[in-house]
Amino acid sequence: MDNSYVIVSGATLDLPQSVIEEYGLEVIPMNFSIGGKEYNYHPDEKEITCKEFYGKLRAGEESVTSQITPLVFKEVFGRFLKEGKDILYIAFSSGLSGTYNSARLMAEELSEKYPERNIVCIDSLCASVGEGLLLYLAGKLRKEGKTLEETAEWVRENHAKICHWFTVDDLNHLKRGGRLNSIEAVVGTALRIKPVLSVDQEGKLTVVAKVRGIKKGMDYLKERLVSDGINAKEQTVVVGHADAPEVAEQLKEQLLSEGLVKEVITANIGPIIGTHVGAGMFALTFLGENYKF
């Protein structure tokens, strides 16, 4: 492993703590409030578990998130720079948040104070488990001994190949959070119709299709993997879920038993993303020829 640099991202990456530790990823906790109480979300769920969060959400409590502030970036980046480490920061999509610009501006300021250090900020144009997949792959490269420059070059060349496919129970959370610019009509849950969404070339969310029921939703995600995946049978993919572990496990088992992929990482969708997608969401992310909208 190349220990001369660290790979940093925010708590939007939605990877299991075990994967974060295995690949030495540095995750900046993120703030949210629900039921009038503030929390910092850490991937190890030390302040609040995902189960507790979705229980509050299902009970009707509203959650509000905050993006990482410049002062937090200054503190986190400064700590690593003082340790003599270079930094590769891979940001949550600029199409959904101003986090990337905050990080980039702070990196420029700190570069003047630490001219001997290298701070690279990359806009992933990815979100949640898509961001997580990109961080996992970057972490693998670092673990294999790739330099910061080599890893950053790979991320720049491949981040647009991260394919995001996910379903939600309805669009209310995304609409309320302003994460969708236009919405046709909120899908009727009584009909068990699930919107299928993806991330476009600008890193923004878009509704692509509607399917009836969970099974059809899983089938659609698998179809996208088969049609769009690059050498999918040799890939490690990420399946994410928002308090829907049975669905995630079923999708994982199907992907493996049908020989569609090599390995599956299953991840909880944390409160930062969960605030905007709601309980019941499930997702599949992989490397592929990204769908053109």
Tab-separated table of C-alpha atoms in Angstrom, residues 3-273:
chain	number	residue	atom	x	y	z
A	3	ASN	CA	1.000	5.290	2.514
A	4	SER	CA	2.285	8.599	1.169
A	5	TYR	CA	-1.275	9.722	0.515
A	6	VAL	CA	-4.799	9.285	1.837
A	7	ILE	CA	-8.071	8.859	-0.068
A	8	VAL	CA	-10.828	10.990	1.446
A	9	SER	CA	-14.563	11.262	0.855
A	10	GLY	CA	-17.692	12.214	2.753
A	11	ALA	CA	-20.253	10.047	4.534
A	12	THR	CA	-22.343	10.012	1.346
A	13	LEU	CA	-20.228	7.137	0.001
A	14	ASP	CA	-22.347	4.418	1.677
A	15	LEU	CA	-19.820	1.614	2.065
A	16	PRO	CA	-19.637	-0.915	4.919
A	17	GLN	CA	-17.211	0.008	7.684
A	18	SER	CA	-15.310	-3.225	7.031
A	19	VAL	CA	-14.547	-2.172	3.432
A	20	ILE	CA	-13.586	1.347	4.535
A	21	GLU	CA	-11.105	-0.101	7.037
A	22	GLU	CA	-9.727	-2.747	4.672
A	23	TYR	CA	-8.802	-0.164	2.056
A	24	GLY	CA	-7.798	2.619	4.420
A	25	LEU	CA	-10.389	5.112	3.222
A	26	GLU	CA	-10.855	8.309	5.218
A	27	VAL	CA	-14.497	9.348	5.615
A	28	ILE	CA	-15.599	12.785	6.796
A	29	PRO	CA	-18.677	12.454	9.065
A	30	MET	CA	-21.682	14.496	7.950
A	31	ASN	CA	-24.337	16.342	9.902
A	32	PHE	CA	-28.083	15.838	9.794
A	33	SER	CA	-31.011	16.486	12.097
A	34	ILE	CA	-34.171	14.479	12.662
A	35	GLY	CA	-36.870	14.931	15.234
A	36	GLY	CA	-35.246	18.147	16.444
A	37	LYS	CA	-31.961	16.408	17.320
A	38	GLU	CA	-28.650	16.751	15.491
A	39	TYR	CA	-26.345	13.857	14.662
A	40	ASN	CA	-23.048	13.306	12.902
A	41	TYR	CA	-23.302	10.276	10.665
A	42	HIS	CA	-20.285	7.972	10.760
A	43	PRO	CA	-20.173	4.781	8.650
A	44	ASP	CA	-19.685	2.762	11.845
A	45	GLU	CA	-23.071	4.166	12.988
A	46	LYS	CA	-21.665	5.118	16.391
A	47	GLU	CA	-24.099	8.009	16.977
A	48	ILE	CA	-27.197	6.527	15.368
A	49	THR	CA	-27.798	3.284	13.496
A	50	CYS	CA	-29.414	3.145	10.084
A	51	LYS	CA	-32.185	1.033	11.610
A	52	GLU	CA	-32.930	3.737	14.175
A	53	PHE	CA	-32.851	6.459	11.530
A	54	TYR	CA	-35.294	4.719	9.193
A	55	GLY	CA	-37.545	3.915	12.123
A	56	LYS	CA	-37.836	7.653	12.788
A	57	LEU	CA	-38.353	8.357	9.084
A	58	ARG	CA	-41.111	5.748	8.829
A	59	ALA	CA	-42.744	7.278	11.904
A	60	GLY	CA	-43.099	10.546	10.013
A	61	GLU	CA	-40.185	12.513	11.441
A	62	GLU	CA	-38.506	14.806	8.913
A	63	SER	CA	-34.764	14.757	8.355
A	64	VAL	CA	-32.579	17.603	7.097
A	65	THR	CA	-28.975	17.232	5.939
A	66	SER	CA	-26.053	19.653	5.755
A	67	GLN	CA	-23.151	19.553	3.323
A	68	ILE	CA	-19.554	19.555	4.534
A	69	THR	CA	-18.455	23.114	5.327
A	70	PRO	CA	-15.185	24.727	4.216
A	71	LEU	CA	-14.078	24.866	7.858
A	72	VAL	CA	-14.478	21.097	8.197
A	73	PHE	CA	-12.461	20.565	5.026
A	74	LYS	CA	-9.778	22.872	6.412
A	75	GLU	CA	-9.579	20.879	9.641
A	76	VAL	CA	-9.587	17.434	7.993
A	77	PHE	CA	-7.237	18.270	5.118
A	78	GLY	CA	-4.953	20.228	7.449
A	79	ARG	CA	-4.619	17.263	9.791
A	80	PHE	CA	-3.351	14.989	7.016
A	81	LEU	CA	-1.082	17.669	5.558
A	82	LYS	CA	0.535	18.214	8.969
A	83	GLU	CA	1.225	14.469	9.070
A	84	GLY	CA	3.107	14.815	5.771
A	85	LYS	CA	0.412	13.073	3.724
A	86	ASP	CA	-0.801	14.008	0.255
A	87	ILE	CA	-4.570	13.936	-0.337
A	88	LEU	CA	-6.857	12.519	-2.995
A	89	TYR	CA	-10.353	13.823	-2.283
A	90	ILE	CA	-13.145	12.203	-4.302
A	91	ALA	CA	-16.280	14.325	-3.967
A	92	PHE	CA	-19.998	13.655	-3.991
A	93	SER	CA	-21.549	14.702	-7.319
A	94	SER	CA	-21.449	18.441	-8.036
A	95	GLY	CA	-24.780	17.915	-9.784
A	96	LEU	CA	-26.377	17.309	-6.394
A	97	SER	CA	-24.323	19.374	-3.944
A	98	GLY	CA	-21.835	22.210	-3.645
A	99	THR	CA	-19.449	20.030	-1.630
A	100	TYR	CA	-16.909	19.632	-4.438
A	101	ASN	CA	-16.477	23.376	-4.882
A	102	SER	CA	-16.051	23.911	-1.138
A	103	ALA	CA	-13.341	21.253	-1.039
A	104	ARG	CA	-11.574	22.611	-4.123
A	105	LEU	CA	-11.461	26.168	-2.782
A	106	MET	CA	-10.113	25.006	0.575
A	107	ALA	CA	-7.516	22.807	-1.169
A	108	GLU	CA	-6.283	25.861	-3.082
A	109	GLU	CA	-5.966	27.829	0.148
A	110	LEU	CA	-4.108	25.049	1.955
A	111	SER	CA	-1.778	24.475	-1.003
A	112	GLU	CA	-0.321	27.919	-0.343
A	113	LYS	CA	0.410	26.952	3.258
A	114	TYR	CA	1.739	23.484	2.336
A	115	PRO	CA	3.382	23.993	-1.086
A	116	GLU	CA	5.340	20.763	-0.720
A	117	ARG	CA	2.163	18.699	-0.458
A	118	ASN	CA	-0.222	17.586	-3.192
A	119	ILE	CA	-4.000	17.933	-2.814
A	120	VAL	CA	-6.093	16.527	-5.662
A	121	CYS	CA	-9.871	17.043	-5.693
A	122	ILE	CA	-12.017	15.126	-8.182
A	123	ASP	CA	-15.725	15.562	-8.816
A	124	SER	CA	-16.983	11.982	-8.922
A	125	LEU	CA	-20.363	12.891	-10.502
A	126	CYS	CA	-21.456	9.898	-8.409
A	127	ALA	CA	-23.647	9.461	-5.351
A	128	SER	CA	-24.233	6.972	-2.544
A	129	VAL	CA	-23.197	3.417	-3.449
A	130	GLY	CA	-22.014	4.649	-6.858
A	131	GLU	CA	-19.623	6.966	-5.050
A	132	GLY	CA	-18.823	4.033	-2.770
A	133	LEU	CA	-17.948	1.772	-5.692
A	134	LEU	CA	-15.600	4.408	-7.094
A	135	LEU	CA	-13.916	4.847	-3.687
A	136	TYR	CA	-13.606	1.077	-3.276
A	137	LEU	CA	-11.893	0.753	-6.668
A	138	ALA	CA	-9.578	3.683	-5.904
A	139	GLY	CA	-8.763	2.117	-2.531
A	140	LYS	CA	-7.858	-1.133	-4.263
A	141	LEU	CA	-5.398	0.707	-6.504
A	142	ARG	CA	-3.772	2.403	-3.506
A	143	LYS	CA	-3.556	-0.946	-1.711
A	144	GLU	CA	-1.829	-2.392	-4.789
A	145	GLY	CA	0.816	0.329	-4.496
A	146	LYS	CA	-0.396	2.792	-7.107
A	147	THR	CA	0.744	6.374	-6.552
A	148	LEU	CA	-1.610	9.287	-5.986
A	149	GLU	CA	-1.063	10.411	-9.582
A	150	GLU	CA	-1.793	6.940	-10.966
A	151	THR	CA	-4.918	6.510	-8.846
A	152	ALA	CA	-6.193	10.012	-9.627
A	153	GLU	CA	-5.678	9.426	-13.354
A	154	TRP	CA	-7.670	6.178	-13.183
A	155	VAL	CA	-10.506	7.895	-11.290
A	156	ARG	CA	-10.680	10.727	-13.847
A	157	GLU	CA	-10.752	8.252	-16.723
A	158	ASN	CA	-13.342	5.919	-15.187
A	159	HIS	CA	-15.701	7.866	-12.909
A	160	ALA	CA	-18.134	8.404	-15.802
A	161	LYS	CA	-18.368	4.608	-16.176
A	162	ILE	CA	-20.007	4.169	-12.765
A	163	CYS	CA	-23.591	3.139	-13.547
A	164	HIS	CA	-26.214	3.936	-10.915
A	165	TRP	CA	-29.564	2.151	-10.982
A	166	PHE	CA	-32.023	2.323	-8.110
A	167	THR	CA	-35.686	2.301	-7.224
A	168	VAL	CA	-37.606	4.250	-4.609
A	169	ASP	CA	-41.060	3.704	-3.140
A	170	ASP	CA	-42.126	7.198	-4.224
A	171	LEU	CA	-40.570	10.496	-5.230
A	172	ASN	CA	-41.714	12.597	-2.273
A	173	HIS	CA	-38.360	12.649	-0.481
A	174	LEU	CA	-36.426	13.553	-3.622
A	175	LYS	CA	-38.970	16.207	-4.519
A	176	ARG	CA	-38.889	17.730	-1.032
A	177	GLY	CA	-35.091	17.811	-1.025
A	178	GLY	CA	-34.882	19.446	-4.445
A	179	ARG	CA	-32.829	16.564	-5.837
A	180	LEU	CA	-35.040	16.296	-8.930
A	181	ASN	CA	-35.536	19.319	-11.171
A	182	SER	CA	-38.766	18.050	-12.698
A	183	ILE	CA	-41.172	15.320	-11.733
A	184	GLU	CA	-44.100	14.039	-13.764
A	185	ALA	CA	-46.373	12.918	-10.950
A	186	VAL	CA	-45.738	11.179	-7.667
A	187	VAL	CA	-46.232	7.493	-8.260
A	188	GLY	CA	-49.153	5.894	-6.480
A	189	THR	CA	-47.884	3.498	-3.842
A	190	ALA	CA	-51.237	1.713	-3.798
A	191	LEU	CA	-50.419	0.385	-7.269
A	192	ARG	CA	-46.977	-0.754	-6.059
A	193	ILE	CA	-45.361	1.158	-8.921
A	194	LYS	CA	-41.705	1.926	-8.273
A	195	PRO	CA	-39.829	4.679	-10.114
A	196	VAL	CA	-36.412	3.634	-11.453
A	197	LEU	CA	-33.781	6.371	-11.334
A	198	SER	CA	-30.223	6.843	-12.499
A	199	VAL	CA	-27.513	9.505	-12.534
A	200	ASP	CA	-26.962	11.344	-15.813
A	201	GLN	CA	-23.734	12.610	-17.371
A	202	GLU	CA	-23.914	15.786	-15.281
A	203	GLY	CA	-24.253	13.852	-12.034
A	204	LYS	CA	-27.940	14.704	-11.609
A	205	LEU	CA	-30.784	12.351	-10.783
A	206	THR	CA	-33.337	11.475	-13.410
A	207	VAL	CA	-36.376	9.177	-13.537
A	208	VAL	CA	-35.822	6.598	-16.263
A	209	ALA	CA	-38.670	4.100	-15.927
A	210	LYS	CA	-41.473	2.807	-13.735
A	211	VAL	CA	-41.933	-0.817	-12.760
A	212	ARG	CA	-44.612	-2.622	-10.802
A	213	GLY	CA	-43.368	-4.249	-7.625
A	214	ILE	CA	-40.037	-5.226	-6.110
A	215	LYS	CA	-39.420	-8.255	-8.335
A	216	LYS	CA	-39.798	-6.203	-11.518
A	217	GLY	CA	-37.506	-3.608	-9.977
A	218	MET	CA	-34.783	-6.181	-9.337
A	219	ASP	CA	-35.234	-7.614	-12.826
A	220	TYR	CA	-34.816	-4.159	-14.354
A	221	LEU	CA	-31.592	-3.525	-12.444
A	222	LYS	CA	-30.194	-6.889	-13.550
A	223	GLU	CA	-31.136	-6.125	-17.149
A	224	ARG	CA	-29.152	-2.895	-16.994
A	225	LEU	CA	-26.150	-4.782	-15.634
A	226	VAL	CA	-26.314	-7.326	-18.457
A	227	SER	CA	-26.813	-4.727	-21.193
A	228	ASP	CA	-24.467	-2.005	-19.916
A	229	GLY	CA	-21.855	-3.732	-17.743
A	230	ILE	CA	-18.239	-3.952	-18.919
A	231	ASN	CA	-17.103	-7.553	-18.396
A	232	ALA	CA	-19.690	-7.726	-15.612
A	233	LYS	CA	-19.022	-11.365	-14.749
A	234	GLU	CA	-15.564	-10.379	-13.469
A	235	GLN	CA	-16.758	-7.369	-11.489
A	236	THR	CA	-17.316	-6.563	-7.847
A	237	VAL	CA	-20.559	-4.578	-7.705
A	238	VAL	CA	-22.331	-2.782	-4.870
A	239	VAL	CA	-25.924	-3.421	-3.821
A	240	GLY	CA	-27.313	-0.767	-1.492
A	241	HIS	CA	-30.527	-0.612	0.471
A	242	ALA	CA	-32.430	1.819	2.683
A	243	ASP	CA	-33.735	-0.442	5.458
A	244	ALA	CA	-34.582	-3.198	2.969
A	245	PRO	CA	-32.040	-5.912	3.885
A	246	GLU	CA	-34.168	-8.812	2.623
A	247	VAL	CA	-34.472	-7.231	-0.826
A	248	ALA	CA	-30.734	-6.504	-0.944
A	249	GLU	CA	-29.882	-10.063	0.065
A	250	GLN	CA	-32.259	-11.478	-2.535
A	251	LEU	CA	-30.742	-9.315	-5.271
A	252	LYS	CA	-27.241	-10.309	-4.171
A	253	GLU	CA	-28.123	-14.013	-4.258
A	254	GLN	CA	-29.613	-13.681	-7.732
A	255	LEU	CA	-26.578	-11.843	-9.087
A	256	LEU	CA	-24.242	-14.545	-7.771
A	257	SER	CA	-26.360	-17.624	-8.485
A	258	GLU	CA	-27.028	-16.481	-12.042
A	259	GLY	CA	-23.316	-15.872	-12.571
A	260	LEU	CA	-23.830	-12.214	-13.476
A	261	VAL	CA	-20.988	-10.867	-11.309
A	262	LYS	CA	-17.920	-12.077	-9.441
A	263	GLU	CA	-18.597	-10.487	-6.055
A	264	VAL	CA	-21.219	-8.325	-4.333
A	265	ILE	CA	-20.680	-5.755	-1.597
A	266	THR	CA	-23.913	-5.087	0.309
A	267	ALA	CA	-24.206	-1.654	1.911
A	268	ASN	CA	-26.653	0.272	4.064
A	269	ILE	CA	-27.793	3.580	2.613
A	270	GLY	CA	-26.942	5.956	5.440
A	271	PRO	CA	-29.048	8.862	6.753
A	272	ILE	CA	-27.405	11.490	4.512
A	273	ILE	CA	-28.668	9.827	1.349
